[in-house]
PDB file of C-alpha atoms in Angstrom:
ATOM      1  CA  MET A   1      45.837  69.680 141.000  1.00  0.00           C
ATOM      2  CA  ASN A   2      48.128  66.937 139.737  1.00  0.00           C
ATOM      3  CA  PRO A   3      48.940  66.992 135.992  1.00  0.00           C
ATOM      4  CA  LEU A   4      48.192  64.222 133.467  1.00  0.00           C
ATOM      5  CA  CYS A   5      50.806  61.910 131.968  1.00  0.00           C
ATOM      6  CA  SER A   6      51.737  62.867 128.424  1.00  0.00           C
ATOM      7  CA  ARG A   7      51.631  59.219 127.293  1.00  0.00           C
ATOM      8  CA  CYS A   8      48.778  57.491 129.202  1.00  0.00           C
ATOM      9  CA  ASN A   9      46.767  60.622 130.082  1.00  0.00           C
ATOM     10  CA  ARG A  10      46.426  59.515 133.691  1.00  0.00           C
ATOM     11  CA  VAL A  11      47.085  61.550 136.792  1.00  0.00           C
ATOM     12  CA  VAL A  12      50.743  61.809 137.720  1.00  0.00           C
ATOM     13  CA  TYR A  13      51.444  61.955 141.439  1.00  0.00           C
ATOM     14  CA  PRO A  14      54.533  63.699 142.809  1.00  0.00           C
ATOM     15  CA  THR A  15      56.245  60.462 143.861  1.00  0.00           C
ATOM     16  CA  GLU A  16      56.276  59.081 140.301  1.00  0.00           C
ATOM     17  CA  LYS A  17      56.379  62.336 138.306  1.00  0.00           C
ATOM     18  CA  VAL A  18      59.021  63.044 135.654  1.00  0.00           C
ATOM     19  CA  ASN A  19      59.106  66.615 134.281  1.00  0.00           C
ATOM     20  CA  CYS A  20      60.893  66.691 130.909  1.00  0.00           C
ATOM     21  CA  LEU A  21      60.438  68.109 127.386  1.00  0.00           C
ATOM     22  CA  ASP A  22      57.882  70.581 128.787  1.00  0.00           C
ATOM     23  CA  LYS A  23      55.621  67.665 129.734  1.00  0.00           C
ATOM     24  CA  PHE A  24      54.843  65.405 132.681  1.00  0.00           C
ATOM     25  CA  TRP A  25      55.347  61.617 132.629  1.00  0.00           C
ATOM     26  CA  HIS A  26      55.058  58.582 134.845  1.00  0.00           C
ATOM     27  CA  LYS A  27      58.459  57.050 135.425  1.00  0.00           C
ATOM     28  CA  GLY A  28      57.301  53.945 133.587  1.00  0.00           C
ATOM     29  CA  CYS A  29      55.733  55.945 130.727  1.00  0.00           C
ATOM     30  CA  PHE A  30      58.874  57.938 130.087  1.00  0.00           C
ATOM     31  CA  SER A  31      60.202  55.533 127.418  1.00  0.00           C
ATOM     32  CA  CYS A  32      61.532  55.518 123.842  1.00  0.00           C
ATOM     33  CA  GLU A  33      58.918  56.203 121.177  1.00  0.00           C
ATOM     34  CA  VAL A  34      60.245  53.277 119.073  1.00  0.00           C
ATOM     35  CA  CYS A  35      61.485  50.460 121.335  1.00  0.00           C
ATOM     36  CA  LYS A  36      59.590  51.479 124.489  1.00  0.00           C
ATOM     37  CA  MET A  37      62.760  51.190 126.590  1.00  0.00           C
ATOM     38  CA  THR A  38      62.369  53.015 129.878  1.00  0.00           C
ATOM     39  CA  LEU A  39      64.503  56.160 129.942  1.00  0.00           C
ATOM     40  CA  ASN A  40      65.728  58.534 132.584  1.00  0.00           C
ATOM     41  CA  MET A  41      67.067  62.095 132.669  1.00  0.00           C
ATOM     42  CA  LYS A  42      70.601  60.915 131.796  1.00  0.00           C
ATOM     43  CA  ASN A  43      70.091  58.696 128.748  1.00  0.00           C
ATOM     44  CA  TYR A  44      67.152  60.225 126.880  1.00  0.00           C
ATOM     45  CA  LYS A  45      67.314  62.335 123.710  1.00  0.00           C
ATOM     46  CA  GLY A  46      64.483  64.653 122.815  1.00  0.00           C
ATOM     47  CA  PHE A  47      63.190  65.285 119.321  1.00  0.00           C
ATOM     48  CA  GLU A  48      60.068  67.350 118.695  1.00  0.00           C
ATOM     49  CA  LYS A  49      59.300  67.071 122.427  1.00  0.00           C
ATOM     50  CA  ARG A  50      59.285  63.258 122.333  1.00  0.00           C
ATOM     51  CA  PRO A  51      61.813  61.002 124.127  1.00  0.00           C
ATOM     52  CA  TYR A  52      64.078  58.603 122.210  1.00  0.00           C
ATOM     53  CA  CYS A  53      66.889  56.283 123.120  1.00  0.00           C
ATOM     54  CA  ASN A  54      70.325  56.734 121.599  1.00  0.00           C
ATOM     55  CA  ALA A  55      69.791  53.921 119.087  1.00  0.00           C
ATOM     56  CA  HIS A  56      66.451  55.183 117.734  1.00  0.00           C
ATOM     57  CA  TYR A  57      67.092  58.900 117.819  1.00  0.00           C
ATOM     58  CA  PRO A  58      66.012  60.243 114.393  1.00  0.00           C
ATOM     59  CA  LYS A  59      68.974  60.709 112.082  1.00  0.00           C
ATOM     60  CA  THR A  60      68.743  64.111 110.452  1.00  0.00           C
ATOM     61  CA  SER A  61      70.621  65.386 107.458  1.00  0.00           C
ATOM     62  CA  PHE A  62      72.086  68.862 107.174  1.00  0.00           C
ATOM     63  CA  THR A  63      68.973  70.170 105.499  1.00  0.00           C
ATOM     64  CA  SER A  64      66.732  68.674 108.164  1.00  0.00           C
ATOM     65  CA  VAL A  65      68.847  70.161 110.920  1.00  0.00           C
ATOM     66  CA  ALA A  66      68.617  73.541 109.273  1.00  0.00           C
ATOM     67  CA  ASP A  67      64.836  73.287 109.331  1.00  0.00           C
ATOM     68  CA  THR A  68      64.483  72.379 112.990  1.00  0.00           C
ATOM     69  CA  PRO A  69      62.301  74.729 115.010  1.00  0.00           C
ATOM     70  CA  GLU A  70      65.280  76.062 116.923  1.00  0.00           C
ATOM     71  CA  ASN A  71      67.239  76.828 113.776  1.00  0.00           C
ATOM     72  CA  LEU A  72      64.195  78.341 112.131  1.00  0.00           C
ATOM     73  CA  ARG A  73      63.704  80.552 115.165  1.00  0.00           C
ATOM     74  CA  LEU A  74      67.327  81.668 115.095  1.00  0.00           C
ATOM     75  CA  LYS A  75      67.111  82.324 111.367  1.00  0.00           C
ATOM     76  CA  GLN A  76      63.982  84.403 111.791  1.00  0.00           C
ATOM     77  CA  GLN A  77      65.521  86.312 114.685  1.00  0.00           C
ATOM     78  CA  SER A  78      68.664  87.093 112.656  1.00  0.00           C
ATOM     79  CA  LYS A  79      66.540  88.254 109.766  1.00  0.00           C
ATOM     80  CA  MET A  80      64.520  90.548 112.011  1.00  0.00           C
ATOM     81  CA  GLN A  81      67.690  92.005 113.545  1.00  0.00           C
ATOM     82  CA  SER A  82      69.075  92.699 110.070  1.00  0.00           C
ATOM     83  CA  GLN A  83      65.894  94.471 109.067  1.00  0.00           C
ATOM     84  CA  VAL A  84      65.903  96.531 112.258  1.00  0.00           C
ATOM     85  CA  LEU A  85      69.521  97.588 111.703  1.00  0.00           C
ATOM     86  CA  TYR A  86      68.792  98.428 108.098  1.00  0.00           C
ATOM     87  CA  LYS A  87      65.837 100.604 109.075  1.00  0.00           C
ATOM     88  CA  GLU A  88      67.896 102.360 111.751  1.00  0.00           C
ATOM     89  CA  GLU A  89      70.647 103.158 109.269  1.00  0.00           C
ATOM     90  CA  PHE A  90      68.072 104.311 106.734  1.00  0.00           C
ATOM     91  CA  GLU A  91      66.416 106.630 109.247  1.00  0.00           C
ATOM     92  CA  LYS A  92      69.767 108.060 110.304  1.00  0.00           C
ATOM     93  CA  ASN A  93      70.872 108.775 106.754  1.00  0.00           C
ATOM     94  CA  LYS A  94      67.487 109.920 105.486  1.00  0.00           C
ATOM     95  CA  GLY A  95      67.532 113.547 104.460  1.00  0.00           C
ATOM     96  CA  LYS A  96      71.313 113.789 104.342  1.00  0.00           C
ATOM     97  CA  GLY A  97      71.480 113.873 100.576  1.00  0.00           C
ATOM     98  CA  PHE A  98      74.544 112.067  99.262  1.00  0.00           C
ATOM     99  CA  SER A  99      76.402 111.779 102.561  1.00  0.00           C
ATOM    100  CA  VAL A 100      76.183 107.978 102.487  1.00  0.00           C
ATOM    101  CA  VAL A 101      77.634 107.847  98.992  1.00  0.00           C
ATOM    102  CA  ALA A 102      80.410 110.249 100.003  1.00  0.00           C
ATOM    103  CA  ASP A 103      81.535 107.839 102.716  1.00  0.00           C
ATOM    104  CA  THR A 104      82.287 104.997 100.315  1.00  0.00           C
ATOM    105  CA  PRO A 105      85.990 104.134  99.853  1.00  0.00           C
ATOM    106  CA  GLU A 106      85.937 105.341  96.241  1.00  0.00           C
ATOM    107  CA  MET A 107      84.430 108.701  97.139  1.00  0.00           C
ATOM    108  CA  GLN A 108      86.875 109.107 100.013  1.00  0.00           C
ATOM    109  CA  ARG A 109      89.762 108.517  97.614  1.00  0.00           C
ATOM    110  CA  ILE A 110      88.379 111.092  95.143  1.00  0.00           C
ATOM    111  CA  LYS A 111      87.848 113.594  97.953  1.00  0.00           C
ATOM    112  CA  LYS A 112      91.409 113.113  99.190  1.00  0.00           C
ATOM    113  CA  THR A 113      92.787 113.600  95.670  1.00  0.00           C
ATOM    114  CA  GLN A 114      90.788 116.804  95.260  1.00  0.00           C
ATOM    115  CA  ASP A 115      92.087 118.108  98.579  1.00  0.00           C
ATOM    116  CA  GLN A 116      95.674 117.420  97.506  1.00  0.00           C
ATOM    117  CA  ILE A 117      95.133 119.197  94.173  1.00  0.00           C
ATOM    118  CA  SER A 118      93.606 122.177  96.003  1.00  0.00           C
ATOM    119  CA  ASN A 119      96.594 122.347  98.364  1.00  0.00           C
ATOM    120  CA  ILE A 120      99.045 122.231  95.457  1.00  0.00           C
ATOM    121  CA  LYS A 121      97.222 125.028  93.633  1.00  0.00           C
ATOM    122  CA  TYR A 122      97.082 127.085  96.808  1.00  0.00           C
ATOM    123  CA  HIS A 123     100.849 126.759  97.353  1.00  0.00           C
ATOM    124  CA  GLU A 124     101.546 127.603  93.711  1.00  0.00           C
ATOM    125  CA  GLU A 125      99.440 130.754  93.927  1.00  0.00           C
ATOM    126  CA  PHE A 126     101.056 131.651  97.232  1.00  0.00           C
ATOM    127  CA  GLU A 127     104.579 131.256  95.820  1.00  0.00           C
ATOM    128  CA  LYS A 128     103.673 133.332  92.748  1.00  0.00           C
ATOM    129  CA  SER A 129     102.213 136.125  94.865  1.00  0.00           C
ATOM    130  CA  ARG A 130     105.176 136.014  97.241  1.00  0.00           C
ATOM    131  CA  MET A 131     107.711 136.182  94.419  1.00  0.00           C
ATOM    132  CA  GLY A 132     105.703 138.950  92.770  1.00  0.00           C
ATOM    133  CA  GLY A 133     105.648 140.943  96.012  1.00  0.00           C
ATOM    134  CA  GLU A 134     109.396 140.574  96.654  1.00  0.00           C
ATOM    135  CA  ALA A 135     110.485 141.330  93.093  1.00  0.00           C
ATOM    136  CA  PRO A 136     110.257 145.178  93.243  1.00  0.00           C
ATOM    137  CA  PRO A 137     112.433 145.630  96.356  1.00  0.00           C
ATOM    138  CA  HIS A 138     115.366 143.834  94.692  1.00  0.00           C
ATOM    139  CA  HIS A 139     115.946 146.563  92.081  1.00  0.00           C
ATOM    140  CA  PRO A 140     116.577 149.591  94.286  1.00  0.00           C
ATOM    141  CA  PRO A 141     119.522 148.009  96.156  1.00  0.00           C
ATOM    142  CA  GLN A 142     121.289 147.407  92.835  1.00  0.00           C
ATOM    143  CA  GLN A 143     120.960 151.085  91.933  1.00  0.00           C
ATOM    144  CA  GLN A 144     122.136 152.163  95.378  1.00  0.00           C
ATOM    145  CA  ASN A 145     125.183 149.907  95.165  1.00  0.00           C
ATOM    146  CA  THR A 146     126.362 151.806  92.065  1.00  0.00           C
ATOM    147  CA  THR A 147     126.821 155.061  93.971  1.00  0.00           C
ATOM    148  CA  PRO A 148     129.197 153.814  96.653  1.00  0.00           C
ATOM    149  CA  ALA A 149     131.228 152.137  93.917  1.00  0.00           C
ATOM    150  CA  TYR A 150     132.678 155.555  93.048  1.00  0.00           C
ATOM    151  CA  GLN A 151     134.163 155.987  96.540  1.00  0.00           C
ATOM    152  CA  PRO A 152     136.511 153.035  96.966  1.00  0.00           C
ATOM    153  CA  PRO A 153     139.382 155.103  98.323  1.00  0.00           C
ATOM    154  CA  ALA A 154     137.305 156.590 101.138  1.00  0.00           C
ATOM    155  CA  ALA A 155     135.846 153.210 101.995  1.00  0.00           C
ATOM    156  CA  SER A 156     139.258 151.598 102.013  1.00  0.00           C
ATOM    157  CA  GLN A 157     140.687 154.355 104.178  1.00  0.00           C
ATOM    158  CA  ASN A 158     137.844 154.367 106.687  1.00  0.00           C
ATOM    159  CA  TYR A 159     137.471 150.590 106.995  1.00  0.00           C
ATOM    160  CA  HIS A 160     141.091 149.558 106.699  1.00  0.00           C
ATOM    161  CA  TYR A 161     140.869 147.939 110.118  1.00  0.00           C
ATOM    162  CA  GLU A 162     138.614 145.007 109.386  1.00  0.00           C
ATOM    163  CA  PRO A 163     136.831 143.216 112.239  1.00  0.00           C
ATOM    164  CA  GLU A 164     138.925 140.056 111.972  1.00  0.00           C
ATOM    165  CA  PRO A 165     142.181 141.632 113.180  1.00  0.00           C
ATOM    166  CA  VAL A 166     140.220 143.389 115.901  1.00  0.00           C
ATOM    167  CA  ARG A 167     138.745 140.053 117.087  1.00  0.00           C
ATOM    168  CA  GLN A 168     142.217 138.508 117.099  1.00  0.00           C
ATOM    169  CA  ALA A 169     143.535 141.409 119.098  1.00  0.00           C
ATOM    170  CA  ALA A 170     140.608 141.007 121.513  1.00  0.00           C
ATOM    171  CA  ALA A 171     141.198 137.257 121.792  1.00  0.00           C
ATOM    172  CA  ALA A 172     144.869 137.745 122.608  1.00  0.00           C
ATOM    173  CA  PRO A 173     144.518 140.020 125.609  1.00  0.00           C
ATOM    174  CA  PRO A 174     144.767 137.360 128.331  1.00  0.00           C
ATOM    175  CA  PRO A 175     147.987 138.277 130.130  1.00  0.00           C
ATOM    176  CA  SER A 176     150.777 135.752 130.349  1.00  0.00           C
ATOM    177  CA  SER A 177     150.878 134.207 133.751  1.00  0.00           C
ATOM    178  CA  GLY A 178     153.878 132.009 132.998  1.00  0.00           C
ATOM    179  CA  LYS A 179     152.019 128.755 133.695  1.00  0.00           C
ATOM    180  CA  ARG A 180     152.871 125.810 131.470  1.00  0.00           C
ATOM    181  CA  TYR A 181     150.803 122.667 130.871  1.00  0.00           C
ATOM    182  CA  ARG A 182     151.300 119.461 128.893  1.00  0.00           C
ATOM    183  CA  ALA A 183     148.477 117.863 126.854  1.00  0.00           C
ATOM    184  CA  VAL A 184     147.625 114.326 127.988  1.00  0.00           C
ATOM    185  CA  TYR A 185     144.977 113.674 125.284  1.00  0.00           C
ATOM    186  CA  ASP A 186     144.339 114.726 121.709  1.00  0.00           C
ATOM    187  CA  TYR A 187     141.717 117.440 121.300  1.00  0.00           C
ATOM    188  CA  THR A 188     140.065 118.878 118.194  1.00  0.00           C
ATOM    189  CA  ALA A 189     138.581 122.349 118.419  1.00  0.00           C
ATOM    190  CA  ALA A 190     134.771 122.272 118.301  1.00  0.00           C
ATOM    191  CA  ASP A 191     134.357 126.064 118.014  1.00  0.00           C
ATOM    192  CA  GLU A 192     136.168 129.016 116.456  1.00  0.00           C
ATOM    193  CA  ASP A 193     137.422 130.320 119.796  1.00  0.00           C
ATOM    194  CA  GLU A 194     138.936 126.930 120.762  1.00  0.00           C
ATOM    195  CA  VAL A 195     142.371 125.513 119.917  1.00  0.00           C
ATOM    196  CA  SER A 196     143.385 122.011 118.787  1.00  0.00           C
ATOM    197  CA  PHE A 197     146.350 120.023 120.116  1.00  0.00           C
ATOM    198  CA  VAL A 198     147.742 116.499 120.362  1.00  0.00           C
ATOM    199  CA  ASP A 199     149.053 114.423 123.230  1.00  0.00           C
ATOM    200  CA  GLY A 200     152.393 115.798 124.431  1.00  0.00           C
ATOM    201  CA  ASP A 201     151.976 119.394 123.175  1.00  0.00           C
ATOM    202  CA  LEU A 202     153.089 122.159 125.534  1.00  0.00           C
ATOM    203  CA  ILE A 203     150.487 124.769 126.404  1.00  0.00           C
ATOM    204  CA  VAL A 204     151.972 128.075 127.570  1.00  0.00           C
ATOM    205  CA  ASP A 205     150.561 131.383 128.824  1.00  0.00           C
ATOM    206  CA  VAL A 206     147.703 129.475 130.434  1.00  0.00           C
ATOM    207  CA  GLN A 207     144.996 131.396 132.244  1.00  0.00           C
ATOM    208  CA  PRO A 208     142.067 129.587 133.980  1.00  0.00           C
ATOM    209  CA  ILE A 209     138.605 130.707 132.901  1.00  0.00           C
ATOM    210  CA  ASP A 210     136.327 128.508 135.004  1.00  0.00           C
ATOM    211  CA  GLU A 211     136.343 125.025 136.520  1.00  0.00           C
ATOM    212  CA  GLY A 212     136.299 123.232 133.181  1.00  0.00           C
ATOM    213  CA  TRP A 213     138.056 125.590 130.711  1.00  0.00           C
ATOM    214  CA  MET A 214     141.239 127.632 130.422  1.00  0.00           C
ATOM    215  CA  TYR A 215     142.901 129.908 127.875  1.00  0.00           C
ATOM    216  CA  GLY A 216     146.366 129.238 126.472  1.00  0.00           C
ATOM    217  CA  ARG A 217     148.709 129.013 123.466  1.00  0.00           C
ATOM    218  CA  VAL A 218     149.968 125.807 121.857  1.00  0.00           C
ATOM    219  CA  GLU A 219     153.721 126.195 121.633  1.00  0.00           C
ATOM    220  CA  ARG A 220     154.050 123.835 118.659  1.00  0.00           C
ATOM    221  CA  THR A 221     151.520 125.587 116.389  1.00  0.00           C
ATOM    222  CA  GLY A 222     151.436 129.065 117.901  1.00  0.00           C
ATOM    223  CA  GLN A 223     147.633 128.975 117.984  1.00  0.00           C
ATOM    224  CA  GLN A 224     145.871 130.244 121.050  1.00  0.00           C
ATOM    225  CA  GLY A 225     142.330 129.890 122.330  1.00  0.00           C
ATOM    226  CA  MET A 226     140.153 128.049 124.818  1.00  0.00           C
ATOM    227  CA  LEU A 227     140.871 124.418 125.778  1.00  0.00           C
ATOM    228  CA  PRO A 228     139.340 121.905 128.233  1.00  0.00           C
ATOM    229  CA  ALA A 229     141.147 121.788 131.556  1.00  0.00           C
ATOM    230  CA  ASN A 230     140.818 118.009 131.965  1.00  0.00           C
ATOM    231  CA  TYR A 231     142.862 117.382 128.769  1.00  0.00           C
ATOM    232  CA  VAL A 232     146.105 118.892 130.157  1.00  0.00           C
ATOM    233  CA  GLU A 233     148.233 118.656 133.279  1.00  0.00           C
ATOM    234  CA  ALA A 234     150.456 121.219 134.933  1.00  0.00           C
ATOM    235  CA  ILE A 235     154.217 120.953 134.503  1.00  0.00           C
TER     236      ILE A 235
END
């Protein structure tokens, strides 16, 4: 069944039918509500489901625009969404006591401060207990030290050969092989068992240790120890 024209209420046949603004029109009936100028799908403007030309389109203020059906629908929809979200949050937090209040920035700051104070008190108590537990063992060694104080001669006789001379004697053992080297760079000892030298120093009694190090004595200073092999050259 063919629909009726929205303006003249007559039957609209498919050849002259215009479907716009949720209504059906004759091509000649689809005109401006004010000046009756015939419109088409490219130059019409709809307001409250009625066609208008560009010149007679109702001028609306900000308040009027805010009250249009579309804006009212959007406003109502936003309001409903806000209420739904509020109810969801309320249902989630219902029965949790003061958990919601505890999550506020102020309560989080107070909670953090309390945690810091608790940690400080815990460390203070721990240090006190630790110092209190270590205090007794310190006294007996002082009393024990008094007894060996009466035997200095025996101690001096038994331990006359201190470890330092022994280490020096152990460091000196490398036999002299007669090899002589000349330093080509300055080198500063990085360890106790190494020896320092400057460019031009003679290194005597050299004995290779591995691919990168050798043992020798600096003739200028008389010191002996390990030195890097790539800092000297054979003479």
